[in-house]
Amino acid sequence: MIISGKELAAACKAEMAEEVKSFPAKYGRLPHLVVLLVGEDPGSVSYVTGKAKSADEVGIKNTTIRKPADISEEEVLKIIDELNADDTVDGILIQLPLPKHIDTDKVIARIRREKDVDGFHPLNVAGLWQKTECVLPCTPKGIMKLLKASGVGLQGRKAVVIGRSTIVGLPVAKLLLDQNATVTIAHSRTKDLAQVAREAEILVVAIGRPKFVTADMIGEGAVVIDVGVNRDPETGKLCGDVDFEPASKKASLITPVPGGVGPMTICCLIENTIEAFLKKVEK
Ligand code: NAP
């Protein structure tokens, strides 16, 4: 019933750790991920800490550059230029959101596309939509791994994605389409959202509203992937966009929050870094 992203991510990380052990002898160094954290937003700090912990578990080198929230855009671009030029850096991740005075699109576009392990660079986004070589964004990639590992067939099946952000909703819809699912993308202006959602055989929810999707919005036996990370206003605990307990009685498979999509996102970040490293050293 419950798809454990935590368990799958642990297995993926253990596999990667085995592979990484051979790298120093084979290639003379380890893959290196650099994370730039601007400011001290508690959510961002906790995400960055989680990423560093996972990178340590897999045994790849990782560095977090911490800068104050009032750093100028020019200084951020300079840091990226230096990391781009550093041959020992394989992956660059800018922890989002950036402070408002910094143009996020400009910063992301400055990263060399092959070091963009988040898959947000315009050329990587284009690659996803044009089906050419690209770095896939971590959360959508992680969701596809979860579905595959759970044996969920996608061909010809009805998938509904609620949310159309460029980092989750749109790319996951494209990846589902590439697997021959029939995909509907719903959003805040969708009429009769509950009915649209109920028709889904595979329902992916990425909206950022605690427990928004209730059991009556879920078709009997649907596979439910909950991407949301929210604080429950009543308990203060982490919760998803789906009201988990009642929803799990309708769903055939469902991801929990925490322990579902989140760990797979981090796992894919490490995988993208290793892939970027291998592309470089095996050239
Ligand atoms: P976002 O950029 O804020 O996009 C939210 C999307 O949800 C928008 O497309 C919006 O529609 C739609 N939406 C909002 N309210 C809605 C409603 N009442 N009915 C239908 N659609 C609604 O969010 P995001 O970056 O995609 O993130 C979504 C959630 O996933 C957040 O909780 C975030 O923290 C979480 N997240 C988790 C991971 C992970 O690894 N677990 C990774 C990334 C994000 P419009 O376009 O019409 O405004």
XYZ file of N, CA and C in Angstrom, residues 9 13 28 31 40 59 65-66 89 91 100 113 122 125 143 155 170 178-179 208 222 243 257 266:
72
model
N 15.270 4.952 -1.607
C 16.417 5.867 -1.656
C 17.616 5.242 -0.929
N 21.111 4.563 -2.677
C 22.327 5.191 -2.150
C 23.387 4.128 -1.846
N 41.066 8.677 -10.128
C 41.954 9.576 -9.393
C 41.266 10.573 -8.478
N 33.560 12.229 -7.198
C 32.657 13.270 -7.683
C 32.507 14.354 -6.631
N 19.579 32.390 5.466
C 19.438 31.373 6.513
C 18.012 30.898 6.682
N 29.427 8.796 -0.146
C 30.890 8.906 -0.194
C 31.386 9.866 -1.253
N 28.698 26.221 0.227
C 29.165 27.611 0.335
C 28.007 28.400 0.926
N 28.215 28.993 2.077
C 27.160 29.783 2.735
C 27.458 31.262 2.571
N 35.083 20.345 -9.849
C 33.673 20.476 -9.429
C 32.789 19.881 -10.520
N 29.198 19.054 -9.938
C 27.802 19.481 -9.827
C 27.698 20.774 -9.041
N 15.010 38.091 -3.102
C 14.288 38.746 -4.216
C 15.157 39.638 -5.107
N 25.774 23.937 -18.300
C 24.641 23.000 -18.307
C 25.030 21.613 -17.811
N 18.155 26.289 -18.770
C 17.264 26.306 -19.945
C 17.594 25.218 -20.980
N 16.219 21.973 -19.649
C 14.755 21.987 -19.773
C 14.374 21.704 -21.232
N 10.281 10.623 -8.849
C 8.905 10.104 -8.916
C 8.834 8.948 -9.922
N 1.832 2.792 -19.504
C 1.363 2.840 -20.893
C -0.168 2.832 -20.988
N 5.141 20.360 -14.474
C 5.343 20.238 -15.924
C 6.325 19.114 -16.283
N 6.058 10.620 -21.840
C 7.101 9.854 -22.538
C 6.951 8.354 -22.291
N 6.307 8.007 -21.177
C 6.062 6.581 -20.885
C 4.676 6.156 -21.393
N 1.478 22.292 -2.845
C 1.938 23.049 -1.676
C 0.808 23.525 -0.779
N -6.476 4.027 -7.103
C -5.497 4.885 -7.788
C -4.120 4.807 -7.108
N -4.452 14.226 2.059
C -4.872 13.853 3.412
C -4.627 12.346 3.555
N 4.314 11.391 3.445
C 5.137 12.596 3.663
C 5.306 12.750 5.173
N 16.565 13.697 -3.301
C 17.975 13.829 -2.905
C 18.818 12.735 -3.559
